[in-house]
Short mmCIF file of N, CA and C in Angstrom, two decimals:
data_model
loop_
_atom_site.label_atom_id
_atom_site.label_comp_id
_atom_site.label_asym_id
_atom_site.label_seq_id
_atom_site.Cartn_x
_atom_site.Cartn_y
_atom_site.Cartn_z
N UNK A 1 0.82 -1.19 0.00
CA UNK A 1 0.00 0.00 0.00
C UNK A 1 0.86 1.25 0.00
N UNK A 2 2.00 1.21 0.74
CA UNK A 2 2.89 2.37 0.77
C UNK A 2 3.44 2.66 -0.62
N UNK A 3 3.78 1.62 -1.37
CA UNK A 3 4.31 1.81 -2.72
C UNK A 3 3.26 2.45 -3.61
N UNK A 4 2.02 2.01 -3.49
CA UNK A 4 0.94 2.56 -4.30
C UNK A 4 0.70 4.02 -3.94
N UNK A 5 0.72 4.33 -2.64
CA UNK A 5 0.53 5.70 -2.19
C UNK A 5 1.67 6.58 -2.67
N UNK A 6 2.91 6.09 -2.56
CA UNK A 6 4.07 6.86 -3.01
C UNK A 6 3.98 7.11 -4.51
N UNK A 7 3.57 6.11 -5.26
CA UNK A 7 3.43 6.26 -6.71
C UNK A 7 2.38 7.31 -7.04
N UNK A 8 1.27 7.32 -6.30
CA UNK A 8 0.22 8.31 -6.51
C UNK A 8 0.73 9.70 -6.19
N UNK A 9 1.41 9.84 -5.06
CA UNK A 9 1.95 11.14 -4.66
C UNK A 9 2.94 11.65 -5.71
N UNK A 10 3.82 10.79 -6.17
CA UNK A 10 4.80 11.21 -7.18
C UNK A 10 4.12 11.60 -8.48
N UNK A 11 3.12 10.84 -8.91
CA UNK A 11 2.42 11.15 -10.16
C UNK A 11 1.73 12.50 -10.08
N UNK A 12 1.05 12.76 -8.96
CA UNK A 12 0.37 14.04 -8.79
C UNK A 12 1.38 15.17 -8.72
N UNK A 13 2.47 14.96 -8.01
CA UNK A 13 3.50 16.00 -7.90
C UNK A 13 4.12 16.32 -9.25
N UNK A 14 4.43 15.30 -10.03
CA UNK A 14 5.02 15.52 -11.35
C UNK A 14 4.03 16.21 -12.27
N UNK A 15 2.77 15.78 -12.22
CA UNK A 15 1.75 16.41 -13.05
C UNK A 15 1.57 17.87 -12.66
N UNK A 16 1.57 18.14 -11.36
CA UNK A 16 1.42 19.52 -10.89
C UNK A 16 2.60 20.37 -11.33
N UNK A 17 3.80 19.83 -11.21
CA UNK A 17 4.99 20.58 -11.62
C UNK A 17 4.99 20.85 -13.11
N UNK A 18 4.56 19.88 -13.91
CA UNK A 18 4.61 20.06 -15.35
C UNK A 18 3.63 21.12 -15.82
N UNK A 19 2.56 21.36 -15.06
CA UNK A 19 1.61 22.41 -15.42
C UNK A 19 1.98 23.74 -14.81
N UNK A 20 2.94 23.74 -13.90
CA UNK A 20 3.36 24.99 -13.28
C UNK A 20 2.43 25.46 -12.19
N UNK A 21 1.48 24.63 -11.78
CA UNK A 21 0.50 25.06 -10.79
C UNK A 21 1.05 25.10 -9.38
N UNK A 22 2.08 24.31 -9.08
CA UNK A 22 2.58 24.25 -7.71
C UNK A 22 3.59 25.35 -7.42
N UNK A 23 4.50 25.59 -8.31
CA UNK A 23 5.53 26.60 -8.08
C UNK A 23 5.73 27.41 -9.34
N UNK A 24 6.12 28.67 -9.16
CA UNK A 24 6.47 29.42 -10.35
C UNK A 24 7.96 29.23 -10.62
N UNK A 25 8.42 29.68 -11.77
CA UNK A 25 9.79 29.37 -12.18
C UNK A 25 10.84 29.96 -11.26
N UNK A 26 10.57 31.07 -10.62
CA UNK A 26 11.58 31.66 -9.73
C UNK A 26 11.74 30.85 -8.46
N UNK A 27 10.72 30.10 -8.07
CA UNK A 27 10.80 29.30 -6.86
C UNK A 27 11.23 27.86 -7.15
N UNK A 28 11.13 27.42 -8.37
CA UNK A 28 11.36 26.01 -8.70
C UNK A 28 12.75 25.54 -8.31
N UNK A 29 13.73 26.38 -8.41
CA UNK A 29 15.09 25.97 -8.12
C UNK A 29 15.37 25.88 -6.63
N UNK A 30 14.54 26.51 -5.80
CA UNK A 30 14.79 26.47 -4.36
C UNK A 30 14.09 25.29 -3.69
N UNK A 31 13.24 24.57 -4.40
CA UNK A 31 12.55 23.43 -3.83
C UNK A 31 13.24 22.14 -4.24
N UNK A 32 13.29 21.19 -3.32
CA UNK A 32 13.82 19.88 -3.69
C UNK A 32 12.66 18.90 -3.82
N UNK A 33 12.92 17.75 -4.40
CA UNK A 33 11.87 16.77 -4.64
C UNK A 33 11.19 16.33 -3.36
N UNK A 34 11.95 16.20 -2.27
CA UNK A 34 11.37 15.79 -1.00
C UNK A 34 10.32 16.76 -0.49
N UNK A 35 10.60 18.06 -0.58
CA UNK A 35 9.63 19.04 -0.10
C UNK A 35 8.41 19.09 -1.00
N UNK A 36 8.60 18.90 -2.30
CA UNK A 36 7.47 18.89 -3.22
C UNK A 36 6.57 17.69 -2.93
N UNK A 37 7.17 16.52 -2.73
CA UNK A 37 6.38 15.33 -2.42
C UNK A 37 5.64 15.49 -1.11
N UNK A 38 6.29 16.11 -0.12
CA UNK A 38 5.65 16.28 1.18
C UNK A 38 4.46 17.21 1.07
N UNK A 39 4.63 18.35 0.38
CA UNK A 39 3.52 19.30 0.23
C UNK A 39 2.35 18.64 -0.48
N UNK A 40 2.62 17.99 -1.61
CA UNK A 40 1.55 17.32 -2.34
C UNK A 40 1.01 16.11 -1.61
N UNK A 41 1.90 15.39 -0.94
CA UNK A 41 1.52 14.18 -0.23
C UNK A 41 0.58 14.42 0.93
N UNK A 42 0.80 15.49 1.67
CA UNK A 42 -0.06 15.80 2.81
C UNK A 42 -1.49 16.03 2.33
N UNK A 43 -1.65 16.81 1.29
CA UNK A 43 -2.99 17.07 0.76
C UNK A 43 -3.68 15.80 0.31
N UNK A 44 -2.94 14.94 -0.38
CA UNK A 44 -3.51 13.68 -0.87
C UNK A 44 -3.87 12.77 0.30
N UNK A 45 -2.97 12.65 1.27
CA UNK A 45 -3.25 11.79 2.43
C UNK A 45 -4.46 12.26 3.21
N UNK A 46 -4.57 13.56 3.44
CA UNK A 46 -5.72 14.08 4.19
C UNK A 46 -7.01 13.88 3.40
N UNK A 47 -6.98 14.14 2.09
CA UNK A 47 -8.17 13.92 1.27
C UNK A 47 -8.58 12.45 1.28
N UNK A 48 -7.61 11.57 1.19
CA UNK A 48 -7.91 10.14 1.06
C UNK A 48 -8.21 9.47 2.40
N UNK A 49 -7.44 9.81 3.44
CA UNK A 49 -7.55 9.09 4.71
C UNK A 49 -8.06 9.94 5.87
N UNK A 50 -8.46 11.18 5.61
CA UNK A 50 -8.91 12.07 6.68
C UNK A 50 -10.04 11.50 7.51
N UNK A 51 -11.02 10.89 6.85
CA UNK A 51 -12.15 10.30 7.58
C UNK A 51 -11.73 9.16 8.48
N UNK A 52 -10.84 8.31 7.99
CA UNK A 52 -10.35 7.18 8.79
C UNK A 52 -9.49 7.67 9.95
N UNK A 53 -8.65 8.67 9.70
CA UNK A 53 -7.82 9.23 10.78
C UNK A 53 -8.72 9.86 11.83
N UNK A 54 -9.76 10.56 11.39
CA UNK A 54 -10.71 11.19 12.30
C UNK A 54 -11.40 10.14 13.18
N UNK A 55 -11.88 9.06 12.56
CA UNK A 55 -12.53 7.99 13.33
C UNK A 55 -11.57 7.37 14.33
N UNK A 56 -10.32 7.14 13.92
CA UNK A 56 -9.30 6.58 14.80
C UNK A 56 -9.06 7.50 16.00
N UNK A 57 -8.91 8.80 15.73
CA UNK A 57 -8.69 9.76 16.83
C UNK A 57 -9.87 9.76 17.79
N UNK A 58 -11.09 9.78 17.26
CA UNK A 58 -12.27 9.79 18.12
C UNK A 58 -12.33 8.54 18.99
N UNK A 59 -11.95 7.39 18.42
CA UNK A 59 -11.94 6.14 19.18
C UNK A 59 -10.91 6.21 20.31
N UNK A 60 -9.70 6.68 20.00
CA UNK A 60 -8.64 6.79 21.01
C UNK A 60 -9.04 7.76 22.11
N UNK A 61 -9.62 8.90 21.73
CA UNK A 61 -10.04 9.88 22.74
C UNK A 61 -11.15 9.31 23.62
N UNK A 62 -12.10 8.58 23.01
CA UNK A 62 -13.19 7.98 23.78
C UNK A 62 -12.66 6.93 24.76
N UNK A 63 -11.67 6.15 24.35
CA UNK A 63 -11.09 5.12 25.22
C UNK A 63 -10.42 5.74 26.45
N UNK A 64 -10.05 7.01 26.34
CA UNK A 64 -9.40 7.70 27.45
C UNK A 64 -10.33 8.72 28.11
N UNK A 65 -11.64 8.53 27.93
CA UNK A 65 -12.66 9.41 28.51
C UNK A 65 -12.47 10.87 28.13
N UNK A 66 -12.05 11.11 26.89
CA UNK A 66 -11.83 12.47 26.40
C UNK A 66 -12.65 12.76 25.15
N UNK A 67 -13.73 12.01 24.95
CA UNK A 67 -14.54 12.19 23.75
C UNK A 67 -15.31 13.50 23.81
N UNK A 68 -15.85 13.88 22.66
CA UNK A 68 -16.63 15.11 22.56
C UNK A 68 -17.98 14.81 21.94
N UNK A 69 -18.96 15.64 22.23
CA UNK A 69 -20.27 15.52 21.60
C UNK A 69 -20.35 16.39 20.36
N UNK A 70 -19.31 17.19 20.13
CA UNK A 70 -19.26 18.05 18.94
C UNK A 70 -18.81 17.25 17.72
N UNK A 71 -18.97 17.84 16.56
CA UNK A 71 -18.52 17.25 15.30
C UNK A 71 -17.02 17.43 15.17
N UNK A 72 -16.36 16.44 14.58
CA UNK A 72 -14.91 16.52 14.34
C UNK A 72 -14.61 16.27 12.87
N UNK A 73 -13.43 16.73 12.46
CA UNK A 73 -13.02 16.60 11.06
C UNK A 73 -11.50 16.75 11.00
N UNK A 74 -10.84 16.01 10.10
CA UNK A 74 -9.40 16.14 9.89
C UNK A 74 -9.17 16.97 8.63
N UNK A 75 -8.33 17.99 8.76
CA UNK A 75 -8.01 18.91 7.66
C UNK A 75 -6.49 19.13 7.61
N UNK A 76 -5.97 19.61 6.47
CA UNK A 76 -4.54 19.89 6.41
C UNK A 76 -4.18 21.14 7.23
N UNK A 77 -2.94 21.18 7.69
CA UNK A 77 -2.38 22.39 8.30
C UNK A 77 -1.59 23.09 7.21
N UNK A 78 -1.85 24.38 7.01
CA UNK A 78 -1.11 25.16 6.02
C UNK A 78 -0.28 26.22 6.72
N UNK A 79 0.93 26.38 6.26
CA UNK A 79 1.82 27.38 6.85
C UNK A 79 1.50 28.74 6.25
N UNK A 80 1.31 29.73 7.09
CA UNK A 80 1.00 31.07 6.62
C UNK A 80 2.18 31.64 5.85
N UNK A 81 3.40 31.33 6.25
CA UNK A 81 4.58 31.87 5.59
C UNK A 81 4.86 31.28 4.23
N UNK A 82 4.60 29.99 4.04
CA UNK A 82 4.97 29.33 2.79
C UNK A 82 3.79 28.84 1.98
N UNK A 83 2.59 28.90 2.52
CA UNK A 83 1.37 28.41 1.86
C UNK A 83 1.44 26.93 1.53
N UNK A 84 2.32 26.18 2.18
CA UNK A 84 2.44 24.75 1.93
C UNK A 84 1.76 23.94 3.01
N UNK A 85 1.31 22.73 2.64
CA UNK A 85 0.75 21.82 3.63
C UNK A 85 1.89 21.30 4.49
N UNK A 86 1.72 21.34 5.80
CA UNK A 86 2.80 20.91 6.69
C UNK A 86 2.36 19.85 7.68
N UNK A 87 1.15 19.39 7.59
CA UNK A 87 0.65 18.38 8.50
C UNK A 87 -0.86 18.34 8.45
N UNK A 88 -1.45 17.76 9.48
CA UNK A 88 -2.91 17.68 9.55
C UNK A 88 -3.35 17.91 10.98
N UNK A 89 -4.61 18.31 11.13
CA UNK A 89 -5.16 18.57 12.45
C UNK A 89 -6.61 18.12 12.48
N UNK A 90 -7.05 17.71 13.67
CA UNK A 90 -8.46 17.44 13.87
C UNK A 90 -9.07 18.69 14.49
N UNK A 91 -10.17 19.15 13.91
CA UNK A 91 -10.89 20.29 14.46
C UNK A 91 -12.20 19.80 15.05
N UNK A 92 -12.72 20.54 16.01
CA UNK A 92 -13.97 20.15 16.67
C UNK A 92 -14.81 21.38 16.95
N UNK A 93 -16.13 21.20 16.87
CA UNK A 93 -17.06 22.29 17.13
C UNK A 93 -18.44 21.94 16.61
N UNK A 94 -19.33 22.95 16.56
CA UNK A 94 -20.68 22.71 16.04
C UNK A 94 -20.61 22.26 14.57
N UNK A 95 -21.47 21.32 14.20
CA UNK A 95 -21.44 20.72 12.86
C UNK A 95 -21.46 21.77 11.75
N UNK A 96 -22.32 22.78 11.87
CA UNK A 96 -22.43 23.78 10.80
C UNK A 96 -21.14 24.57 10.61
N UNK A 97 -20.38 24.75 11.67
CA UNK A 97 -19.12 25.49 11.58
C UNK A 97 -17.97 24.58 11.15
N UNK A 98 -17.93 23.35 11.66
CA UNK A 98 -16.87 22.40 11.28
C UNK A 98 -16.93 22.12 9.78
N UNK A 99 -18.13 22.04 9.21
CA UNK A 99 -18.28 21.81 7.77
C UNK A 99 -17.60 22.90 6.96
N UNK A 100 -17.54 24.11 7.48
CA UNK A 100 -16.93 25.25 6.76
C UNK A 100 -15.41 25.24 6.80
N UNK A 101 -14.81 24.47 7.71
CA UNK A 101 -13.36 24.46 7.86
C UNK A 101 -12.72 23.70 6.70
N UNK A 102 -11.77 24.34 6.02
CA UNK A 102 -11.03 23.72 4.92
C UNK A 102 -9.61 23.38 5.32
N UNK A 103 -9.07 24.10 6.32
CA UNK A 103 -7.68 23.89 6.74
C UNK A 103 -7.48 24.55 8.10
N UNK A 104 -6.31 24.31 8.67
CA UNK A 104 -5.87 25.01 9.88
C UNK A 104 -4.62 25.79 9.49
N UNK A 105 -4.65 27.10 9.73
CA UNK A 105 -3.49 27.95 9.45
C UNK A 105 -2.55 27.89 10.64
N UNK A 106 -1.26 27.76 10.35
CA UNK A 106 -0.25 27.77 11.42
C UNK A 106 0.63 28.99 11.26
N UNK A 107 0.73 29.76 12.33
CA UNK A 107 1.63 30.91 12.39
C UNK A 107 2.67 30.62 13.45
N UNK A 108 3.93 30.89 13.14
CA UNK A 108 5.01 30.65 14.11
C UNK A 108 5.75 31.95 14.37
N UNK A 109 6.20 32.10 15.61
CA UNK A 109 6.99 33.28 15.98
C UNK A 109 7.85 32.95 17.20
N UNK A 110 8.86 33.77 17.39
CA UNK A 110 9.72 33.64 18.56
C UNK A 110 9.28 34.67 19.59
N UNK A 111 9.18 34.25 20.84
CA UNK A 111 8.81 35.15 21.92
C UNK A 111 10.06 35.48 22.72
N UNK A 112 10.59 36.67 22.50
CA UNK A 112 11.77 37.17 23.23
C UNK A 112 12.92 36.17 23.25
N UNK A 113 13.05 35.38 22.22
CA UNK A 113 14.12 34.38 22.12
C UNK A 113 14.14 33.37 23.26
N UNK A 114 13.03 33.23 23.98
CA UNK A 114 12.95 32.24 25.06
C UNK A 114 11.92 31.16 24.77
N UNK A 115 11.07 31.40 23.80
CA UNK A 115 10.03 30.42 23.48
C UNK A 115 9.65 30.55 22.01
N UNK A 116 9.32 29.42 21.41
CA UNK A 116 8.77 29.42 20.07
C UNK A 116 7.28 29.16 20.20
N UNK A 117 6.48 30.02 19.60
CA UNK A 117 5.03 29.87 19.71
C UNK A 117 4.45 29.53 18.34
N UNK A 118 3.39 28.72 18.37
CA UNK A 118 2.66 28.36 17.15
C UNK A 118 1.19 28.65 17.39
N UNK A 119 0.60 29.43 16.51
CA UNK A 119 -0.83 29.65 16.54
C UNK A 119 -1.50 28.74 15.52
N UNK A 120 -2.54 28.04 15.93
CA UNK A 120 -3.28 27.14 15.05
C UNK A 120 -4.72 27.62 14.96
N UNK A 121 -5.14 28.04 13.76
CA UNK A 121 -6.43 28.69 13.58
C UNK A 121 -7.23 28.00 12.48
N UNK A 122 -8.41 27.45 12.79
CA UNK A 122 -9.27 26.87 11.75
C UNK A 122 -9.73 27.97 10.78
N UNK A 123 -9.55 27.72 9.46
CA UNK A 123 -9.90 28.71 8.45
C UNK A 123 -10.78 28.11 7.36
N UNK A 124 -11.38 28.99 6.55
CA UNK A 124 -12.34 28.57 5.53
C UNK A 124 -11.75 28.32 4.15
N UNK A 125 -10.44 28.21 4.05
CA UNK A 125 -9.79 28.01 2.76
C UNK A 125 -8.49 27.24 2.95
N UNK A 126 -8.06 26.53 1.92
CA UNK A 126 -6.76 25.87 1.98
C UNK A 126 -5.63 26.85 1.66
N UNK A 127 -5.99 28.04 1.24
CA UNK A 127 -5.02 29.11 0.99
C UNK A 127 -5.16 30.12 2.13
N UNK A 128 -4.15 30.24 2.99
CA UNK A 128 -4.29 31.12 4.16
C UNK A 128 -4.35 32.61 3.84
N UNK A 129 -3.98 32.99 2.62
CA UNK A 129 -4.04 34.40 2.25
C UNK A 129 -5.51 34.78 2.07
N UNK A 130 -5.95 35.78 2.79
CA UNK A 130 -7.34 36.26 2.77
C UNK A 130 -8.36 35.24 3.28
N UNK A 131 -7.93 34.22 3.98
CA UNK A 131 -8.86 33.25 4.57
C UNK A 131 -9.46 33.87 5.83
N UNK A 132 -10.60 33.35 6.22
CA UNK A 132 -11.28 33.83 7.43
C UNK A 132 -11.28 32.75 8.50
N UNK A 133 -11.12 33.20 9.73
CA UNK A 133 -11.17 32.30 10.88
C UNK A 133 -12.61 31.79 11.04
N UNK A 134 -12.75 30.52 11.39
CA UNK A 134 -14.06 29.95 11.68
C UNK A 134 -14.24 30.00 13.20
N UNK A 135 -15.11 30.88 13.65
CA UNK A 135 -15.36 31.06 15.08
C UNK A 135 -16.09 29.84 15.65
N UNK A 136 -15.77 29.49 16.87
CA UNK A 136 -16.45 28.39 17.56
C UNK A 136 -15.87 27.02 17.28
N UNK A 137 -14.80 26.97 16.47
CA UNK A 137 -14.15 25.70 16.15
C UNK A 137 -12.73 25.74 16.70
N UNK A 138 -12.32 24.64 17.32
CA UNK A 138 -10.97 24.57 17.87
C UNK A 138 -10.21 23.37 17.34
N UNK A 139 -8.92 23.38 17.56
CA UNK A 139 -8.05 22.27 17.17
C UNK A 139 -7.98 21.30 18.34
N UNK A 140 -8.35 20.04 18.10
CA UNK A 140 -8.36 19.05 19.18
C UNK A 140 -7.23 18.04 19.07
N UNK A 141 -6.57 17.97 17.91
CA UNK A 141 -5.46 17.03 17.75
C UNK A 141 -4.58 17.46 16.59
N UNK A 142 -3.30 17.13 16.70
CA UNK A 142 -2.33 17.35 15.63
C UNK A 142 -1.89 15.98 15.12
N UNK A 143 -1.84 15.83 13.80
CA UNK A 143 -1.46 14.57 13.20
C UNK A 143 -0.14 14.77 12.47
N UNK A 144 0.89 14.06 12.88
CA UNK A 144 2.18 14.07 12.20
C UNK A 144 2.15 12.97 11.16
N UNK A 145 2.18 13.35 9.89
CA UNK A 145 2.12 12.38 8.81
C UNK A 145 3.52 11.94 8.43
N UNK A 146 3.70 10.64 8.29
CA UNK A 146 5.00 10.10 7.91
C UNK A 146 5.01 9.94 6.39
N UNK A 147 5.75 10.82 5.74
CA UNK A 147 5.83 10.79 4.27
C UNK A 147 7.26 10.56 3.87
#
């Protein structure tokens, strides 16, 4: 299954690169194949396995008496600085609001050189530029994808 998934990720990445949709020519030389596969791979994995990952998380949380009565969903995490997919997150909240979530935006900053902070915000687009925060929805889990 891993070979089939890797083949799919590579095919999508190559197709995306050949159309120029993923990177423009000035950025193409600064990206390596690994980062391209990871960016494309995260989106594919979340689209394909997001429901199963969500069910697995809900089961694990319930086994530890941490379940929720709210709706949950797994979405990609997008970096505000690079607009690339960098992982996945489970969001939770009222069903009508969770349905609107397309991604979680991640912002990183240094706090007085003593701490690194990450803000995770559910948003209504997979493109964090001009996206809007979805009020009433929170991040309940972070998923580190092995690609």
